[in-house]
Amino acid sequence: VFIGVKVFTAPAPKQPQSLTQKQAPAPEAAVETAKESEQDLGVEPGAEPAEEKFDAELKEIKELFAAGDIDGLASMLFDKPLASWLAAAVYLAEIGDSQALEALEKLSSTLGGDDPNNLFAIAAAELWSRIEQEKGKPVFAEDDKLKSEPAGLVRTIDEKSYIYGWLIDANGDPVRGEIKLGVSRAEADADGAFTIREPADYTKFGLVFGRTFDANGNLGRFFVWDRDNDANNLQIVVEPLARVSGVVVDSNNNTISDFRLKISVFETEDVVYQGSIGG
């Protein structure tokens, strides 16, 4: 996801067991055990909603997860019954980012009290962990000299699969941002350079989600292989070991590689990224 860089200064949360240490319930299980969960979290259990309503809400949550709609999942934490909150929290723990932290921490404090192992606290801790892991991580840890090379340059990459490139505006000036590939993310540094590697533990289809913001934080739009995509909904399905293919073009529209990703922000000046997926 391309987003504006944000600095988090809030104190680190308590250290509950992470989802990798403690098996979190599946969203379906969270729905099925809604009444017990309400009691565990110290709130009065409400009337049992109709099973059809639960099924419909769970389907909606699954669709939001498949679309990578973090804002939509976060909204489920307030607009639906508690059972749906739990299901949404489970999915947010997998794909959520800083946008979902406030909602999860609020519910953890309101419903979970001081228990660091309530589901909302676990999900929030998972998000904090990802944010802290990525903060300050060098963008080009293995090939630092790439940072000084011209924007748009495409190299042949062997052995490892990763995306690299530069985020620049129409004048060639660097733009800071953040890339997200599945659960992996990388920040563009001061000169706009970035790289992001394919996770080694892909076990099923992964999703590439993208959003662009200009320097003023205005949401832009993506062009992927000449197809106009709303920046909130762009997604490319990537199967393990598969490749995203297309065409990379230079400023004169000449083909220079086998991959092209062009990003434009309409509100102000165009922002263009050209890069490569290797491997």
Tab-separated table of C-alpha atoms in Angstrom:
chain	number	residue	atom	x	y	z
A	1	VAL	CA	0.000	0.000	0.000
A	2	PHE	CA	1.332	3.400	-0.819
A	3	ILE	CA	0.463	5.627	2.119
A	4	GLY	CA	1.838	8.773	3.608
A	5	VAL	CA	4.563	8.125	6.158
A	6	LYS	CA	3.282	8.384	9.711
A	7	VAL	CA	5.372	8.435	12.873
A	8	PHE	CA	3.883	6.578	15.812
A	9	THR	CA	4.730	8.082	19.176
A	10	ALA	CA	2.166	6.320	21.352
A	11	PRO	CA	3.620	4.035	24.043
A	12	ALA	CA	3.985	0.390	23.132
A	13	PRO	CA	1.016	-1.735	24.285
A	14	LYS	CA	1.158	-4.494	26.850
A	15	GLN	CA	2.683	-7.682	25.543
A	16	PRO	CA	-0.073	-10.256	25.126
A	17	GLN	CA	0.553	-13.535	23.419
A	18	SER	CA	0.753	-12.965	19.704
A	19	LEU	CA	-1.393	-14.811	17.216
A	20	THR	CA	1.599	-16.961	16.338
A	21	GLN	CA	2.000	-17.998	19.959
A	22	LYS	CA	-1.659	-18.369	20.821
A	23	GLN	CA	-4.098	-19.742	18.281
A	24	ALA	CA	-6.702	-17.074	17.644
A	25	PRO	CA	-10.217	-18.279	16.872
A	26	ALA	CA	-11.273	-18.426	13.258
A	27	PRO	CA	-13.830	-15.763	12.316
A	28	GLU	CA	-16.522	-18.447	12.085
A	29	ALA	CA	-15.665	-19.644	15.573
A	30	ALA	CA	-15.817	-16.085	16.859
A	31	VAL	CA	-19.338	-15.784	15.494
A	32	GLU	CA	-20.459	-19.141	16.883
A	33	THR	CA	-19.194	-18.298	20.371
A	34	ALA	CA	-20.499	-14.733	20.458
A	35	LYS	CA	-22.549	-15.142	23.619
A	36	GLU	CA	-19.682	-16.681	25.594
A	37	SER	CA	-17.307	-14.023	24.302
A	38	GLU	CA	-19.636	-11.255	25.458
A	39	GLN	CA	-19.656	-12.726	28.942
A	40	ASP	CA	-15.873	-13.196	28.961
A	41	LEU	CA	-15.351	-9.568	27.982
A	42	GLY	CA	-17.584	-8.349	30.777
A	43	VAL	CA	-20.528	-7.015	28.760
A	44	GLU	CA	-24.142	-8.014	28.978
A	45	PRO	CA	-25.071	-10.634	26.372
A	46	GLY	CA	-27.711	-9.361	23.996
A	47	ALA	CA	-30.549	-11.168	22.313
A	48	GLU	CA	-29.367	-13.945	20.026
A	49	PRO	CA	-29.379	-12.543	16.477
A	50	ALA	CA	-30.844	-14.604	13.701
A	51	GLU	CA	-28.443	-17.156	12.226
A	52	GLU	CA	-29.101	-15.747	8.775
A	53	LYS	CA	-27.957	-12.308	9.911
A	54	PHE	CA	-24.768	-13.746	11.365
A	55	ASP	CA	-24.062	-15.608	8.133
A	56	ALA	CA	-24.628	-12.477	6.072
A	57	GLU	CA	-22.338	-10.408	8.287
A	58	LEU	CA	-19.619	-13.052	8.246
A	59	LYS	CA	-19.836	-13.192	4.454
A	60	GLU	CA	-19.471	-9.408	4.322
A	61	ILE	CA	-16.413	-9.559	6.585
A	62	LYS	CA	-14.838	-12.266	4.416
A	63	GLU	CA	-15.417	-10.141	1.309
A	64	LEU	CA	-13.819	-7.117	2.976
A	65	PHE	CA	-10.818	-9.273	3.902
A	66	ALA	CA	-10.512	-10.641	0.352
A	67	ALA	CA	-10.619	-7.083	-1.002
A	68	GLY	CA	-8.030	-5.889	1.501
A	69	ASP	CA	-10.483	-3.266	2.737
A	70	ILE	CA	-8.921	-2.352	6.090
A	71	ASP	CA	-11.190	0.659	6.551
A	72	GLY	CA	-14.239	-1.513	5.910
A	73	LEU	CA	-13.119	-4.122	8.418
A	74	ALA	CA	-12.418	-1.432	10.999
A	75	SER	CA	-15.920	-0.028	10.518
A	76	MET	CA	-17.328	-3.452	11.387
A	77	LEU	CA	-15.867	-2.985	14.862
A	78	PHE	CA	-18.535	-0.391	15.599
A	79	ASP	CA	-21.443	-0.935	13.233
A	80	LYS	CA	-22.237	-4.582	13.970
A	81	PRO	CA	-22.910	-6.882	16.961
A	82	LEU	CA	-20.011	-8.076	19.100
A	83	ALA	CA	-19.745	-11.393	17.281
A	84	SER	CA	-18.924	-9.538	14.087
A	85	TRP	CA	-16.420	-7.374	15.949
A	86	LEU	CA	-14.541	-10.501	16.937
A	87	ALA	CA	-14.533	-11.873	13.397
A	88	ALA	CA	-13.347	-8.531	12.002
A	89	ALA	CA	-10.601	-8.346	14.648
A	90	VAL	CA	-9.276	-11.760	13.609
A	91	TYR	CA	-8.950	-10.637	9.995
A	92	LEU	CA	-7.516	-7.240	10.956
A	93	ALA	CA	-4.788	-9.050	12.878
A	94	GLU	CA	-3.742	-10.587	9.544
A	95	ILE	CA	-3.909	-7.603	7.179
A	96	GLY	CA	-4.610	-4.551	9.331
A	97	ASP	CA	-2.288	-1.599	9.736
A	98	SER	CA	-2.170	1.630	11.707
A	99	GLN	CA	-5.625	2.580	10.439
A	100	ALA	CA	-7.156	-0.167	12.590
A	101	LEU	CA	-5.066	0.318	15.732
A	102	GLU	CA	-7.208	2.993	17.356
A	103	ALA	CA	-10.422	0.993	17.000
A	104	LEU	CA	-8.875	-2.245	18.273
A	105	GLU	CA	-7.209	-0.558	21.236
A	106	LYS	CA	-10.423	1.264	22.146
A	107	LEU	CA	-12.409	-1.979	22.162
A	108	SER	CA	-9.654	-3.747	24.062
A	109	SER	CA	-9.744	-1.089	26.771
A	110	THR	CA	-13.533	-0.790	26.883
A	111	LEU	CA	-14.443	-4.464	26.750
A	112	GLY	CA	-11.301	-6.283	27.774
A	113	GLY	CA	-10.234	-4.148	30.708
A	114	ASP	CA	-6.769	-5.037	31.947
A	115	ASP	CA	-6.703	-8.493	30.369
A	116	PRO	CA	-3.834	-8.354	27.837
A	117	ASN	CA	-5.046	-11.548	26.177
A	118	ASN	CA	-8.501	-10.465	25.065
A	119	LEU	CA	-8.893	-10.859	21.321
A	120	PHE	CA	-8.832	-7.136	20.559
A	121	ALA	CA	-5.591	-6.674	22.507
A	122	ILE	CA	-4.024	-9.636	20.701
A	123	ALA	CA	-4.976	-8.191	17.303
A	124	ALA	CA	-3.678	-4.726	18.259
A	125	ALA	CA	-0.395	-6.204	19.495
A	126	GLU	CA	0.023	-8.026	16.185
A	127	LEU	CA	-0.355	-4.744	14.308
A	128	TRP	CA	2.066	-2.941	16.631
A	129	SER	CA	4.575	-5.732	16.092
A	130	ARG	CA	4.453	-5.346	12.308
A	131	ILE	CA	4.750	-1.560	12.538
A	132	GLU	CA	7.768	-1.770	14.844
A	133	GLN	CA	9.458	-4.415	12.678
A	134	GLU	CA	9.180	-2.256	9.577
A	135	LYS	CA	10.024	1.085	11.205
A	136	GLY	CA	13.551	2.079	10.318
A	137	LYS	CA	14.184	-1.029	8.224
A	138	PRO	CA	16.645	-0.211	5.405
A	139	VAL	CA	14.952	-0.217	2.041
A	140	PHE	CA	17.949	-1.590	0.153
A	141	ALA	CA	19.707	-3.705	2.737
A	142	GLU	CA	21.615	-5.803	0.195
A	143	ASP	CA	22.329	-3.355	-2.612
A	144	ASP	CA	22.568	0.134	-1.202
A	145	LYS	CA	24.040	1.614	-4.375
A	146	LEU	CA	20.672	1.270	-6.093
A	147	LYS	CA	19.551	4.324	-4.142
A	148	SER	CA	21.715	6.641	-6.217
A	149	GLU	CA	20.638	5.321	-9.603
A	150	PRO	CA	18.152	7.188	-11.800
A	151	ALA	CA	14.448	6.662	-11.290
A	152	GLY	CA	12.988	4.233	-13.799
A	153	LEU	CA	16.145	2.147	-14.201
A	154	VAL	CA	15.321	-1.553	-14.435
A	155	ARG	CA	17.831	-4.278	-13.600
A	156	THR	CA	17.844	-8.009	-14.194
A	157	ILE	CA	17.210	-9.752	-10.874
A	158	ASP	CA	18.247	-13.362	-10.247
A	159	GLU	CA	17.334	-15.949	-7.617
A	160	LYS	CA	15.130	-13.850	-5.336
A	161	SER	CA	11.715	-12.432	-6.143
A	162	TYR	CA	11.175	-8.831	-5.198
A	163	ILE	CA	9.876	-5.521	-6.435
A	164	TYR	CA	12.140	-2.510	-6.512
A	165	GLY	CA	11.807	0.929	-7.961
A	166	TRP	CA	11.466	4.617	-7.223
A	167	LEU	CA	8.472	6.736	-6.342
A	168	ILE	CA	8.839	10.125	-8.027
A	169	ASP	CA	6.641	13.028	-9.089
A	170	ALA	CA	6.280	14.477	-12.584
A	171	ASN	CA	9.404	16.590	-12.079
A	172	GLY	CA	11.501	13.591	-11.074
A	173	ASP	CA	11.533	14.590	-7.420
A	174	PRO	CA	11.299	11.758	-4.878
A	175	VAL	CA	8.072	11.022	-3.047
A	176	ARG	CA	8.017	9.170	0.253
A	177	GLY	CA	5.505	6.344	0.598
A	178	GLU	CA	4.970	2.772	1.654
A	179	ILE	CA	4.544	-0.435	-0.370
A	180	LYS	CA	2.559	-3.430	0.916
A	181	LEU	CA	2.716	-6.913	-0.625
A	182	GLY	CA	0.524	-9.249	1.407
A	183	VAL	CA	1.826	-8.872	4.955
A	184	SER	CA	5.192	-7.491	3.832
A	185	ARG	CA	5.745	-3.778	3.598
A	186	ALA	CA	8.591	-1.417	2.796
A	187	GLU	CA	8.972	2.340	2.981
A	188	ALA	CA	10.361	4.440	0.171
A	189	ASP	CA	13.334	6.347	1.544
A	190	ALA	CA	14.268	10.006	1.159
A	191	ASP	CA	15.119	9.655	-2.534
A	192	GLY	CA	11.990	7.628	-3.292
A	193	ALA	CA	13.785	4.285	-3.613
A	194	PHE	CA	12.213	1.124	-2.238
A	195	THR	CA	12.318	-2.639	-2.444
A	196	ILE	CA	9.965	-5.287	-1.113
A	197	ARG	CA	10.525	-9.014	-1.069
A	198	GLU	CA	8.066	-11.816	-1.627
A	199	PRO	CA	7.293	-13.565	1.681
A	200	ALA	CA	8.925	-16.974	1.897
A	201	ASP	CA	5.972	-18.505	3.714
A	202	TYR	CA	3.240	-18.104	1.110
A	203	THR	CA	0.903	-21.076	1.498
A	204	LYS	CA	-1.994	-19.818	-0.587
A	205	PHE	CA	-2.916	-16.955	-2.879
A	206	GLY	CA	-1.485	-13.655	-1.792
A	207	LEU	CA	-2.879	-10.258	-2.657
A	208	VAL	CA	-1.061	-7.128	-3.707
A	209	PHE	CA	-2.939	-4.048	-2.531
A	210	GLY	CA	-2.053	-0.537	-3.526
A	211	ARG	CA	-2.968	3.025	-2.628
A	212	THR	CA	-1.239	6.277	-3.497
A	213	PHE	CA	-1.117	9.581	-1.665
A	214	ASP	CA	0.502	12.792	-2.777
A	215	ALA	CA	2.650	14.958	-0.513
A	216	ASN	CA	-0.497	16.581	0.906
A	217	GLY	CA	-2.105	13.253	1.750
A	218	ASN	CA	-4.648	13.320	-1.088
A	219	LEU	CA	-5.718	9.906	-2.329
A	220	GLY	CA	-4.831	9.195	-5.933
A	221	ARG	CA	-5.481	6.522	-8.556
A	222	PHE	CA	-3.558	3.609	-10.027
A	223	PHE	CA	-2.924	2.565	-13.612
A	224	VAL	CA	-1.935	-1.086	-13.920
A	225	TRP	CA	-1.285	-2.177	-17.499
A	226	ASP	CA	-3.314	0.803	-18.748
A	227	ARG	CA	-6.294	-0.167	-16.614
A	228	ASP	CA	-7.759	2.562	-14.419
A	229	ASN	CA	-8.307	1.369	-10.845
A	230	ASP	CA	-9.826	3.172	-7.912
A	231	ALA	CA	-6.991	3.445	-5.417
A	232	ASN	CA	-9.091	1.949	-2.628
A	233	ASN	CA	-9.916	-1.206	-4.562
A	234	LEU	CA	-6.841	-2.121	-6.569
A	235	GLN	CA	-5.818	-5.727	-6.105
A	236	ILE	CA	-3.675	-8.153	-8.091
A	237	VAL	CA	-3.841	-11.850	-7.255
A	238	VAL	CA	-0.385	-13.427	-7.038
A	239	GLU	CA	-0.028	-17.208	-6.797
A	240	PRO	CA	3.130	-18.622	-5.171
A	241	LEU	CA	6.002	-18.817	-7.663
A	242	ALA	CA	3.893	-17.025	-10.267
A	243	ARG	CA	4.923	-13.728	-11.810
A	244	VAL	CA	3.174	-10.489	-12.546
A	245	SER	CA	3.898	-9.667	-16.174
A	246	GLY	CA	3.465	-6.614	-18.299
A	247	VAL	CA	5.651	-3.940	-19.868
A	248	VAL	CA	8.045	-1.402	-18.327
A	249	VAL	CA	8.368	1.790	-20.363
A	250	ASP	CA	10.752	4.727	-20.118
A	251	SER	CA	9.844	8.413	-20.300
A	252	ASN	CA	9.635	8.143	-24.099
A	253	ASN	CA	7.253	5.183	-23.837
A	254	ASN	CA	9.886	2.740	-25.084
A	255	THR	CA	9.749	-0.781	-23.667
A	256	ILE	CA	12.621	-1.483	-21.287
A	257	SER	CA	11.538	-4.600	-19.372
A	258	ASP	CA	8.788	-7.159	-18.877
A	259	PHE	CA	6.920	-5.351	-16.120
A	260	ARG	CA	5.126	-2.054	-15.851
A	261	LEU	CA	3.363	-0.389	-12.951
A	262	LYS	CA	2.365	3.224	-13.454
A	263	ILE	CA	0.818	5.253	-10.656
A	264	SER	CA	-0.754	8.679	-11.068
A	265	VAL	CA	-2.132	11.128	-8.541
A	266	PHE	CA	-4.684	13.378	-10.225
A	267	GLU	CA	-5.255	15.915	-7.453
A	268	THR	CA	-1.849	17.516	-7.962
A	269	GLU	CA	1.097	16.575	-10.154
A	270	ASP	CA	1.453	13.062	-11.494
A	271	VAL	CA	3.363	10.532	-9.432
A	272	VAL	CA	5.002	7.803	-11.496
A	273	TYR	CA	6.686	4.617	-10.329
A	274	GLN	CA	8.500	2.266	-12.692
A	275	GLY	CA	10.015	-0.896	-11.299
A	276	SER	CA	10.576	-4.597	-11.743
A	277	ILE	CA	9.589	-7.920	-10.279
A	278	GLY	CA	12.504	-10.338	-10.527
A	279	GLY	CA	13.084	-13.979	-9.665
